[in-house]
Coordinates of C-alpha atoms and ligand atoms in Angstrom, one line a residue:
M1 CA -35.9 -81.2 63.8
H2 CA -34.1 -78.2 62.5
I3 CA -34.9 -74.9 63.9
S4 CA -33.4 -71.8 62.3
L5 CA -33.3 -68.6 64.1
S6 CA -33.0 -65.4 62.1
L7 CA -31.5 -62.5 63.9
P8 CA -32.8 -59.0 63.0
Q9 CA -30.7 -57.4 60.4
Q10 CA -28.8 -54.3 61.5
R11 CA -29.6 -51.3 59.5
K12 CA -26.7 -49.3 58.0
P13 CA -26.5 -45.7 59.1
P14 CA -27.5 -43.3 56.4
Q15 CA -24.6 -42.0 54.4
T16 CA -24.0 -38.4 53.8
V17 CA -23.6 -37.7 50.0
A18 CA -22.1 -34.5 48.8
V19 CA -24.2 -32.9 46.1
S20 CA -22.3 -30.5 43.9
P21 CA -24.2 -27.5 42.5
P22 CA -25.3 -27.8 38.9
H23 CA -22.8 -26.7 36.4
P24 CA -23.7 -23.3 35.2
I25 CA -23.5 -24.4 31.6
L26 CA -25.9 -27.2 32.2
V27 CA -28.5 -25.0 33.8
Q28 CA -31.3 -24.6 31.4
A29 CA -32.1 -21.0 30.6
Q30 CA -35.6 -20.0 31.6
P31 CA -37.6 -18.5 28.7
M32 CA -38.1 -14.7 28.9
P33 CA -41.6 -13.8 29.8
R34 CA -43.5 -12.7 26.7
R35 CA -44.4 -9.3 28.0
K36 CA -40.8 -8.5 28.9
F37 CA -39.6 -9.6 25.5
V38 CA -42.2 -7.4 23.7
R39 CA -41.2 -4.4 25.8
R40 CA -37.5 -4.9 25.1
A41 CA -38.2 -5.3 21.4
L42 CA -40.2 -2.1 21.3
L43 CA -37.6 -0.2 23.2
A44 CA -34.9 -1.4 20.7
L45 CA -37.1 -0.4 17.8
V46 CA -37.7 3.1 19.2
G47 CA -34.0 3.5 19.9
A48 CA -33.1 2.5 16.4
F49 CA -35.7 4.8 14.9
T50 CA -34.5 7.7 17.1
A51 CA -30.9 7.2 16.1
T52 CA -31.8 7.0 12.4
S53 CA -33.8 10.2 12.6
A54 CA -31.0 12.0 14.4
V55 CA -28.5 11.1 11.7
A56 CA -30.9 12.2 8.9
T57 CA -31.7 15.5 10.6
F58 CA -27.9 16.1 11.1
K59 CA -27.3 15.5 7.4
L60 CA -30.2 17.7 6.5
L61 CA -28.9 20.6 8.6
Y62 CA -25.2 20.1 7.8
P63 CA -24.9 18.8 4.3
T64 CA -21.4 17.8 3.4
N65 CA -21.6 16.6 -0.2
V66 CA -23.5 19.4 -1.8
T67 CA -21.9 20.5 -5.1
G68 CA -23.0 22.3 -8.2
F69 CA -25.7 24.9 -8.5
G70 CA -27.0 26.1 -5.2
A71 CA -23.6 25.5 -3.4
K72 CA -20.1 26.8 -3.5
V73 CA -18.4 26.0 -6.8
V74 CA -14.7 26.0 -7.6
A75 CA -14.3 27.9 -10.8
G76 CA -10.6 27.0 -11.0
S77 CA -7.3 28.2 -9.6
V78 CA -6.4 31.9 -9.7
Q79 CA -3.8 31.1 -12.4
E80 CA -6.3 29.1 -14.5
V81 CA -9.0 31.7 -14.3
T82 CA -6.7 34.6 -15.0
A83 CA -5.3 32.8 -18.1
R84 CA -8.8 31.9 -19.4
L85 CA -10.1 35.4 -18.9
A86 CA -7.1 37.0 -20.6
D87 CA -7.5 34.6 -23.6
Q88 CA -11.2 33.9 -24.0
K89 CA -12.6 37.0 -22.1
Y90 CA -15.0 34.8 -20.1
L91 CA -15.2 31.5 -18.3
R92 CA -18.3 29.4 -18.6
N93 CA -19.2 27.1 -15.7
T94 CA -21.9 24.5 -16.4
Q95 CA -21.8 23.2 -12.8
G96 CA -22.8 26.5 -11.3
N97 CA -24.7 28.1 -14.2
F98 CA -22.6 31.2 -14.4
Y99 CA -20.1 33.1 -16.5
L100 CA -17.1 34.6 -14.9
L101 CA -16.4 37.9 -16.6
P102 CA -13.3 40.2 -16.4
A103 CA -14.8 43.4 -15.1
T104 CA -11.2 44.8 -15.1
Q105 CA -7.8 43.2 -15.6
E106 CA -7.7 42.2 -12.0
H107 CA -11.4 42.0 -11.0
V108 CA -14.0 39.4 -11.8
I109 CA -17.7 39.1 -11.5
A110 CA -19.8 35.9 -11.7
V111 CA -23.1 36.5 -13.5
Y112 CA -26.0 34.1 -13.4
W113 CA -26.8 33.0 -16.9
K114 CA -30.6 33.2 -16.4
C115 CA -32.0 36.2 -18.3
V116 CA -33.8 38.5 -15.8
H117 CA -36.5 39.2 -18.3
L118 CA -38.3 35.9 -18.6
G119 CA -35.6 33.4 -17.6
C120 CA -34.1 32.2 -20.8
T121 CA -30.5 31.0 -20.7
V122 CA -28.2 33.7 -22.1
P123 CA -25.2 32.6 -24.2
A124 CA -21.6 33.6 -23.6
P125 CA -20.2 36.9 -24.7
A126 CA -20.0 37.1 -28.5
S127 CA -17.3 38.8 -30.5
A128 CA -19.9 39.6 -33.1
L129 CA -21.6 41.7 -30.5
S130 CA -18.5 43.5 -29.4
G131 CA -18.1 41.0 -26.6
N132 CA -21.6 41.6 -25.2
I133 CA -24.3 39.0 -24.2
Q134 CA -27.6 38.9 -26.0
C135 CA -30.6 36.9 -24.9
P136 CA -31.9 34.7 -27.7
C137 CA -35.5 35.0 -26.6
H138 CA -36.4 38.7 -26.8
G139 CA -33.1 40.3 -27.5
S140 CA -32.1 41.9 -24.2
L141 CA -28.4 43.0 -24.4
Y142 CA -26.0 42.8 -21.5
N143 CA -22.5 44.1 -21.1
G144 CA -20.0 41.2 -21.6
K145 CA -17.6 42.4 -18.9
T146 CA -20.0 43.2 -16.1
G147 CA -23.5 41.8 -17.0
D148 CA -24.9 45.4 -16.8
L149 CA -28.0 46.1 -18.9
I150 CA -27.4 47.8 -22.2
H151 CA -31.0 47.5 -23.4
G152 CA -34.2 45.6 -22.7
P153 CA -36.8 44.4 -22.7
A154 CA -35.1 43.3 -19.5
T155 CA -35.1 46.1 -16.9
R156 CA -32.0 45.4 -14.9
P157 CA -28.5 43.8 -15.1
L158 CA -27.9 40.0 -14.9
D159 CA -28.0 38.7 -11.3
Y160 CA -24.6 37.8 -9.8
F161 CA -23.0 35.5 -7.2
P162 CA -20.4 36.4 -4.5
V163 CA -16.9 35.4 -5.4
T164 CA -14.0 34.7 -3.0
V165 CA -10.5 33.5 -3.3
Q166 CA -9.6 30.6 -1.0
N167 CA -6.3 28.7 -0.9
G168 CA -5.5 29.9 -4.4
N169 CA -8.9 28.9 -5.8
V170 CA -11.7 31.1 -7.1
I171 CA -14.9 30.1 -5.3
V172 CA -18.4 31.1 -6.5
D173 CA -21.2 30.8 -4.1
T174 CA -24.2 29.9 -6.3
G175 CA -26.3 29.6 -3.2
Q176 CA -26.7 33.4 -3.1
I177 CA -28.3 35.0 -6.2
I178 CA -27.9 38.8 -5.9
T179 CA -30.1 41.1 -7.8
R180 CA -29.0 44.7 -8.7
Q181 CA -30.2 47.8 -10.5
A182 CA -26.8 48.8 -11.9
F183 CA -23.2 47.6 -11.9
D184 CA -20.7 48.9 -9.4
M185 CA -17.2 47.7 -8.5
G186 CA -18.4 46.5 -5.1
Q187 CA -19.9 43.5 -7.0
T188 CA -16.5 42.4 -8.2
T189 CA -13.7 40.4 -6.6
K190 CA -10.0 41.1 -7.0
L191 CA -8.0 38.0 -8.0
A192 CA -4.4 39.1 -7.6
Ligands
FES201 S1 -36.1 36.1 -21.7 FE1 -34.3 37.2 -22.2 S2 -35.0 38.9 -23.3 FE2 -36.8 37.9 -22.7

């Protein structure tokens, strides 16, 4: 008769296993809570709107690309203007709606070409009118060298714009329309 004896098995001691922390790249990003996301999106939207408004306001207050009527217009260099006035007796500027007239040999005045009677556009000085300016609508006659009134129905001279000389250029500020009751030399600018 065979008798087998089984001895109790010895248990192995538990092994210590080193567990390395999860690699940061492999860590799955937790989704941002919905409320937090909405708040951040709103803040970004408000920030973008504020920045856009600030830029628009700055451009409104400090325009940089304004040209033509209502702004400062370059009529030409002093040499060009002087030559044109000596030759043609006037300089017509369609950008600024004015005529530059030779008040004297050295002084100019920039007159607004809108008739002060009812607003028609007056033509350039005409040799047939001894160099004067006549409105085609009702016949008001203006002096072709100063814009002063010769006869109505208008009741005052043509309005004028300030003229300055900057860096050799003749600048007419069409943003300032100046009315007057009579011509005087204080309305002119010396070119030389
Ligand atoms: S609009 Fe020029 S004279 Fe009447």
